[in-house]
PDB file of C-alpha atoms in Angstrom:
ATOM      1  CA  MET A   1     139.018-129.964 185.690  1.00  0.00           C
ATOM      2  CA  HIS A   2     136.988-129.577 188.862  1.00  0.00           C
ATOM      3  CA  GLU A   3     133.268-130.042 188.257  1.00  0.00           C
ATOM      4  CA  CYS A   4     132.464-126.579 189.639  1.00  0.00           C
ATOM      5  CA  PHE A   5     134.535-125.113 186.799  1.00  0.00           C
ATOM      6  CA  MET A   6     132.353-126.595 184.076  1.00  0.00           C
ATOM      7  CA  SER A   7     130.325-124.140 182.026  1.00  0.00           C
ATOM      8  CA  ASP A   8     126.549-124.511 182.187  1.00  0.00           C
ATOM      9  CA  ASP A   9     126.060-124.020 178.465  1.00  0.00           C
ATOM     10  CA  LYS A  10     127.781-125.984 175.760  1.00  0.00           C
ATOM     11  CA  GLN A  11     129.185-122.976 173.887  1.00  0.00           C
ATOM     12  CA  THR A  12     130.722-120.886 176.659  1.00  0.00           C
ATOM     13  CA  SER A  13     134.194-121.988 177.634  1.00  0.00           C
ATOM     14  CA  SER A  14     134.858-122.793 181.266  1.00  0.00           C
ATOM     15  CA  LEU A  15     137.834-120.416 180.889  1.00  0.00           C
ATOM     16  CA  ASP A  16     135.619-117.474 179.926  1.00  0.00           C
ATOM     17  CA  PRO A  17     136.604-114.659 182.341  1.00  0.00           C
ATOM     18  CA  ILE A  18     133.064-113.238 182.383  1.00  0.00           C
ATOM     19  CA  TRP A  19     131.524-116.621 183.202  1.00  0.00           C
ATOM     20  CA  LEU A  20     134.158-117.191 185.900  1.00  0.00           C
ATOM     21  CA  THR A  21     133.427-113.780 187.440  1.00  0.00           C
ATOM     22  CA  GLU A  22     129.698-114.527 187.453  1.00  0.00           C
ATOM     23  CA  LYS A  23     130.402-117.815 189.228  1.00  0.00           C
ATOM     24  CA  ALA A  24     132.571-115.955 191.764  1.00  0.00           C
ATOM     25  CA  VAL A  25     129.694-113.587 192.547  1.00  0.00           C
ATOM     26  CA  GLN A  26     127.360-116.556 193.036  1.00  0.00           C
ATOM     27  CA  ALA A  27     129.883-118.171 195.376  1.00  0.00           C
ATOM     28  CA  LEU A  28     130.266-114.938 197.348  1.00  0.00           C
ATOM     29  CA  ARG A  29     126.505-114.644 197.752  1.00  0.00           C
ATOM     30  CA  ALA A  30     126.469-118.210 199.046  1.00  0.00           C
ATOM     31  CA  GLY A  31     129.235-117.385 201.530  1.00  0.00           C
ATOM     32  CA  GLN A  32     131.793-119.598 199.784  1.00  0.00           C
ATOM     33  CA  LEU A  33     134.804-117.305 199.960  1.00  0.00           C
ATOM     34  CA  GLU A  34     137.446-119.872 198.999  1.00  0.00           C
ATOM     35  CA  GLU A  35     135.514-120.962 195.921  1.00  0.00           C
ATOM     36  CA  ALA A  36     134.932-117.331 194.916  1.00  0.00           C
ATOM     37  CA  ALA A  37     138.657-116.649 195.233  1.00  0.00           C
ATOM     38  CA  GLN A  38     139.444-119.632 193.000  1.00  0.00           C
ATOM     39  CA  TYR A  39     137.053-118.427 190.309  1.00  0.00           C
ATOM     40  CA  LEU A  40     138.492-114.903 190.441  1.00  0.00           C
ATOM     41  CA  ASN A  41     142.086-116.149 190.257  1.00  0.00           C
ATOM     42  CA  VAL A  42     141.325-118.218 187.156  1.00  0.00           C
ATOM     43  CA  ALA A  43     139.411-115.300 185.595  1.00  0.00           C
ATOM     44  CA  LYS A  44     142.347-112.963 186.232  1.00  0.00           C
ATOM     45  CA  SER A  45     144.804-115.457 184.773  1.00  0.00           C
ATOM     46  CA  GLN A  46     142.692-115.964 181.647  1.00  0.00           C
ATOM     47  CA  LEU A  47     142.219-112.221 181.192  1.00  0.00           C
ATOM     48  CA  MET A  48     145.973-111.649 181.502  1.00  0.00           C
ATOM     49  CA  ASP A  49     146.620-114.421 178.956  1.00  0.00           C
ATOM     50  CA  ASN A  50     144.157-112.769 176.567  1.00  0.00           C
ATOM     51  CA  ILE A  51     145.876-109.392 176.969  1.00  0.00           C
ATOM     52  CA  LYS A  52     149.366-110.866 176.528  1.00  0.00           C
ATOM     53  CA  SER A  53     148.301-112.722 173.388  1.00  0.00           C
ATOM     54  CA  GLY A  54     147.159-109.450 171.810  1.00  0.00           C
ATOM     55  CA  ASP A  55     143.439-110.202 171.867  1.00  0.00           C
ATOM     56  CA  LYS A  56     141.630-107.068 170.644  1.00  0.00           C
ATOM     57  CA  PHE A  57     138.739-107.775 173.031  1.00  0.00           C
ATOM     58  CA  PRO A  58     140.305-109.532 176.033  1.00  0.00           C
ATOM     59  CA  LEU A  59     137.183-109.256 178.203  1.00  0.00           C
ATOM     60  CA  ARG A  60     134.521-110.964 176.109  1.00  0.00           C
ATOM     61  CA  ARG A  61     132.574-114.170 176.081  1.00  0.00           C
ATOM     62  CA  MET A  62     134.847-117.013 175.046  1.00  0.00           C
ATOM     63  CA  THR A  63     133.525-120.133 173.373  1.00  0.00           C
ATOM     64  CA  ARG A  64     135.114-123.545 173.428  1.00  0.00           C
ATOM     65  CA  GLU A  65     136.249-122.874 169.836  1.00  0.00           C
ATOM     66  CA  ASP A  66     138.128-119.754 170.988  1.00  0.00           C
ATOM     67  CA  ILE A  67     140.047-121.845 173.500  1.00  0.00           C
ATOM     68  CA  LYS A  68     140.941-124.466 170.873  1.00  0.00           C
ATOM     69  CA  MET A  69     142.344-121.761 168.585  1.00  0.00           C
ATOM     70  CA  HIS A  70     144.126-119.902 171.407  1.00  0.00           C
TER      71      HIS A  70
END
């Protein structure tokens, strides 16, 4: 996984759609449009996966444990 896609804290998954969206906003503010687009695409994909899997709360903080069980 690309180093920019690594979560800053040890509990939050790097596939957490909220974390990815926050990183996209940071990239946009820094003028990094390509990087922001990558973050948003991964966030969208993860959110769609959560919805398709029947997650009751698809847009929530996801921990590394959530990803292991997913």
